[in-house]
Coordinates of C-alpha atoms in Angstrom, one line a residue:
Chain L
G257 CA 129.5 -30.3 70.1
E258 CA 132.3 -28.8 72.2
N259 CA 135.5 -30.7 72.8
V260 CA 138.2 -29.6 75.2
E261 CA 141.7 -31.0 75.2
Q262 CA 144.1 -30.5 78.1
H263 CA 147.8 -30.9 78.4
P264 CA 149.9 -32.1 80.1
S265 CA 148.2 -34.9 82.0
T266 CA 150.8 -34.8 84.7
L267 CA 153.1 -32.0 85.8
S268 CA 155.8 -32.1 88.5
V269 CA 157.5 -28.9 89.6
Q270 CA 159.8 -27.8 92.4
E271 CA 158.4 -25.5 95.0
G272 CA 158.7 -21.9 93.9
D273 CA 158.7 -22.7 90.2
S274 CA 155.9 -21.8 87.8
A275 CA 153.4 -24.3 86.3
V276 CA 151.5 -23.9 83.1
I277 CA 148.6 -26.0 81.9
K278 CA 147.1 -25.6 78.5
C279 CA 143.7 -26.3 77.0
T280 CA 142.2 -26.0 73.5
Y281 CA 138.6 -25.9 72.6
S282 CA 136.7 -26.6 69.4
D283 CA 133.5 -24.6 69.4
S284 CA 134.1 -20.9 68.5
A285 CA 130.8 -20.0 70.2
S286 CA 132.2 -20.9 73.6
N287 CA 132.8 -17.8 75.6
Y288 CA 133.3 -18.9 79.2
F289 CA 136.4 -20.7 80.5
P290 CA 136.7 -21.7 84.1
W291 CA 139.5 -23.6 85.9
Y292 CA 138.7 -26.0 88.7
K293 CA 141.0 -27.5 91.3
Q294 CA 140.1 -30.9 92.7
E295 CA 141.8 -32.1 95.8
L296 CA 141.7 -35.8 96.8
G297 CA 138.2 -36.8 97.9
K298 CA 136.6 -33.4 97.2
G299 CA 134.6 -31.8 94.4
P300 CA 136.0 -29.4 91.9
Q301 CA 136.5 -25.9 93.2
L302 CA 136.5 -22.9 90.9
I303 CA 139.8 -21.1 91.2
I304 CA 139.6 -18.6 88.3
D305 CA 137.6 -18.0 85.2
I306 CA 137.7 -15.9 82.1
R307 CA 135.2 -14.7 79.5
S308 CA 135.8 -14.2 75.9
N309 CA 135.8 -10.5 76.0
V310 CA 139.0 -10.5 78.1
G311 CA 142.5 -11.8 77.1
E312 CA 144.0 -12.2 80.5
K313 CA 142.9 -12.3 84.1
K314 CA 145.1 -12.5 87.3
D315 CA 144.3 -13.3 90.9
Q316 CA 147.4 -13.3 93.1
R317 CA 149.6 -16.2 92.0
I318 CA 147.1 -17.5 89.4
A319 CA 146.5 -16.1 86.0
V320 CA 144.6 -17.3 82.9
T321 CA 145.2 -16.2 79.3
L322 CA 142.8 -16.7 76.4
N323 CA 143.5 -16.7 72.7
K324 CA 140.2 -16.7 70.9
T325 CA 141.7 -16.8 67.5
A326 CA 143.7 -19.9 68.2
K327 CA 141.0 -21.3 70.6
H328 CA 143.2 -22.0 73.4
F329 CA 143.5 -20.9 77.0
S330 CA 146.1 -21.5 79.7
L331 CA 146.5 -21.5 83.5
H332 CA 149.6 -20.1 85.0
I333 CA 150.6 -20.6 88.6
T334 CA 153.6 -18.8 89.9
E335 CA 155.7 -19.4 93.0
T336 CA 154.1 -22.8 93.4
Q337 CA 153.6 -24.3 96.9
P338 CA 153.0 -27.9 98.0
E339 CA 149.4 -27.1 98.7
D340 CA 148.9 -26.3 95.0
S341 CA 149.3 -30.1 94.4
A342 CA 145.9 -31.3 93.0
V343 CA 144.2 -32.2 89.8
Y344 CA 143.3 -29.1 87.7
F345 CA 140.5 -29.1 85.1
C346 CA 139.8 -26.6 82.4
A347 CA 136.3 -26.3 81.0
A348 CA 134.4 -24.4 78.4
S349 CA 130.8 -23.4 77.8
E350 CA 128.7 -21.1 75.7
Y351 CA 126.9 -18.1 77.2
N352 CA 123.5 -19.0 78.5
T353 CA 124.0 -22.7 78.1
D354 CA 123.9 -24.9 81.2
K355 CA 126.7 -27.3 80.7
L356 CA 130.4 -27.2 81.2
I357 CA 132.6 -29.3 79.0
F358 CA 135.6 -30.4 81.0
G359 CA 139.2 -31.2 79.9
T360 CA 140.8 -34.5 80.9
G361 CA 142.6 -32.9 83.9
T362 CA 146.2 -32.3 84.9
R363 CA 147.7 -33.8 88.0
L364 CA 150.1 -31.2 89.4
Q365 CA 152.7 -32.2 92.0
V366 CA 154.7 -29.6 93.7
F367 CA 157.8 -31.0 95.5
P368 CA 159.2 -29.1 98.5
Chain G
E239 CA 130.9 -19.5 102.6
P240 CA 127.8 -21.1 101.1
E241 CA 128.2 -24.7 100.0
V242 CA 126.5 -27.5 98.1
T243 CA 126.0 -30.6 100.3
Q244 CA 125.6 -34.1 99.1
T245 CA 124.4 -37.3 100.7
P246 CA 125.4 -40.1 101.0
S247 CA 129.2 -39.7 100.6
H248 CA 129.5 -43.3 99.6
Q249 CA 126.9 -45.9 98.6
V250 CA 127.4 -49.5 97.6
T251 CA 124.6 -51.2 95.8
Q252 CA 123.8 -54.4 93.9
M253 CA 123.4 -54.3 90.2
G254 CA 119.7 -53.7 89.3
Q255 CA 118.9 -51.8 92.5
E256 CA 117.5 -48.3 92.6
V257 CA 119.7 -45.6 94.0
I258 CA 118.8 -42.0 95.0
L259 CA 121.5 -39.4 95.5
R260 CA 120.6 -36.3 97.4
C261 CA 121.8 -32.7 97.1
V262 CA 121.1 -29.5 98.9
P263 CA 122.1 -26.6 96.5
I264 CA 123.0 -23.1 97.7
S265 CA 119.8 -21.6 98.9
N266 CA 119.5 -18.6 96.4
H267 CA 120.7 -20.5 93.4
L268 CA 118.2 -21.2 90.6
Y269 CA 120.1 -23.7 88.4
F270 CA 121.0 -27.2 89.4
Y271 CA 123.2 -29.8 87.8
W272 CA 124.4 -33.4 88.1
Y273 CA 127.8 -34.4 86.8
R274 CA 129.7 -37.6 87.1
Q275 CA 133.3 -38.7 87.1
I276 CA 134.3 -42.2 86.5
L277 CA 137.5 -43.0 88.3
G278 CA 140.5 -41.4 86.7
Q279 CA 138.5 -39.7 83.9
K280 CA 137.1 -36.3 83.2
V281 CA 134.0 -34.8 84.8
E282 CA 131.0 -35.3 82.5
F283 CA 127.8 -33.4 82.3
L284 CA 124.6 -35.4 83.0
V285 CA 121.7 -33.0 83.4
S286 CA 120.7 -29.4 84.2
F287 CA 117.5 -28.4 85.9
Y288 CA 115.8 -25.0 86.1
N289 CA 112.3 -23.9 87.0
N290 CA 111.3 -27.4 88.0
E291 CA 112.1 -29.0 84.7
I292 CA 115.1 -30.4 82.9
S293 CA 116.7 -27.7 80.7
E294 CA 119.4 -29.9 79.1
K295 CA 120.6 -33.5 79.3
S296 CA 123.5 -35.5 77.9
E297 CA 123.4 -38.8 76.1
I298 CA 124.5 -40.5 79.3
F299 CA 121.2 -39.4 81.0
D300 CA 119.0 -42.1 79.6
D301 CA 115.6 -43.4 80.8
Q302 CA 117.3 -45.0 83.8
F303 CA 118.0 -41.6 85.2
S304 CA 115.6 -39.0 86.6
V305 CA 115.9 -35.9 88.7
E306 CA 113.5 -34.2 91.0
R307 CA 113.3 -31.2 93.3
P308 CA 110.7 -32.7 95.8
D309 CA 110.8 -29.6 98.0
G310 CA 112.3 -26.2 98.2
S311 CA 115.7 -27.4 99.2
N312 CA 116.6 -30.8 97.9
F313 CA 117.6 -31.9 94.5
T314 CA 117.8 -35.6 93.8
L315 CA 119.2 -37.9 91.2
K316 CA 117.6 -41.4 90.8
I317 CA 119.1 -44.3 89.0
R318 CA 116.3 -46.8 88.5
S319 CA 118.2 -50.0 87.8
T320 CA 121.9 -49.6 88.4
K321 CA 124.5 -51.1 86.1
L322 CA 128.2 -51.9 86.8
E323 CA 129.1 -49.0 84.5
D324 CA 127.2 -46.5 86.7
S325 CA 130.0 -46.8 89.3
A326 CA 131.4 -43.3 89.5
M327 CA 131.5 -40.2 91.6
Y328 CA 128.4 -38.1 91.2
F329 CA 128.7 -34.4 91.7
C330 CA 125.8 -32.0 92.3
A331 CA 126.3 -28.3 91.4
S332 CA 124.3 -25.2 91.5
S333 CA 124.5 -21.7 90.0
G334 CA 122.8 -18.4 90.4
P335 CA 121.9 -15.8 87.8
P336 CA 121.0 -16.9 84.2
G337 CA 124.1 -17.0 82.0
A338 CA 126.5 -16.6 84.9
N339 CA 127.8 -20.1 84.4
V340 CA 129.6 -20.0 87.7
L341 CA 129.0 -23.4 89.2
T342 CA 129.6 -24.4 92.8
F343 CA 130.1 -28.2 93.2
G344 CA 129.4 -30.4 96.1
A345 CA 132.0 -32.9 97.5
G346 CA 130.3 -35.8 95.6
S347 CA 128.7 -39.1 96.2
R348 CA 130.7 -42.1 95.3
L349 CA 128.5 -44.9 93.9
T350 CA 129.8 -48.4 93.7
V351 CA 127.7 -51.0 91.9
L352 CA 128.6 -54.6 92.5

C-alpha cells in the first residue's frame, strides 16, 4: 500500500522567512496530494492540494510543487507569519479511492 | 462556511466499556470517514462509508468497531469494548462528489480509556 514520508519533523523560522516541507510517496498510482494544517486542539484543515496532472499550484503565500517522476511533493510558505505556526501534514491518495494516507507531520514554529 | 461537527469533544471511559462517537457531516456530502490520531503520531484512516455501507476499512478497524448512519444527518463510530490502546483523537470527515477526495474534517473527539 501507499506510504508517505515527510521531512522535517520540526521547522523553526524567523517571521518573514520562507518554509519548505517535503514529502515522498511510494505508490505511483497516487494522483491527489493535499496539505493540511492542524492547530492545537483542532482538526486538520485543508490549505492547498494538487493533482497529478499539474506540476505546481499557488494560493497567495502558499505553493505546492509535484514531481511525479521522483514521487515527491513539497509545500512552500513564503513571508511566514506567527499565525502560520501549526503542524502541517501532507497526504496522498489514488483517484476514486476513499482514503488519504498521511505523512508524519511537521511542526512549524514562526518566531516574531 | 459549512463544517463537520463532532460530539463529545472529550470522553473518558473505563477499559471494556462501549463508546459511541457522533458526527454530523456537511449536509450535501455523500462520503463519510473516520480517522484517528494517537497523541503525537500521524492521522490514520479507519473507515469510509458511502450509500449506507462501508466502502473501505483499514486493519485497525476490527470487529470491535462499527459505523452507522442512523438517520439523515448523524454518522456514528461505536467501539464495543474499549482497550487502553484505543485512546486517541478520533476525527470524522466528509466529502462530496465521487473522486473529489476533498475531505473536510471535524474538530475531533478525544477518547481516553483508563
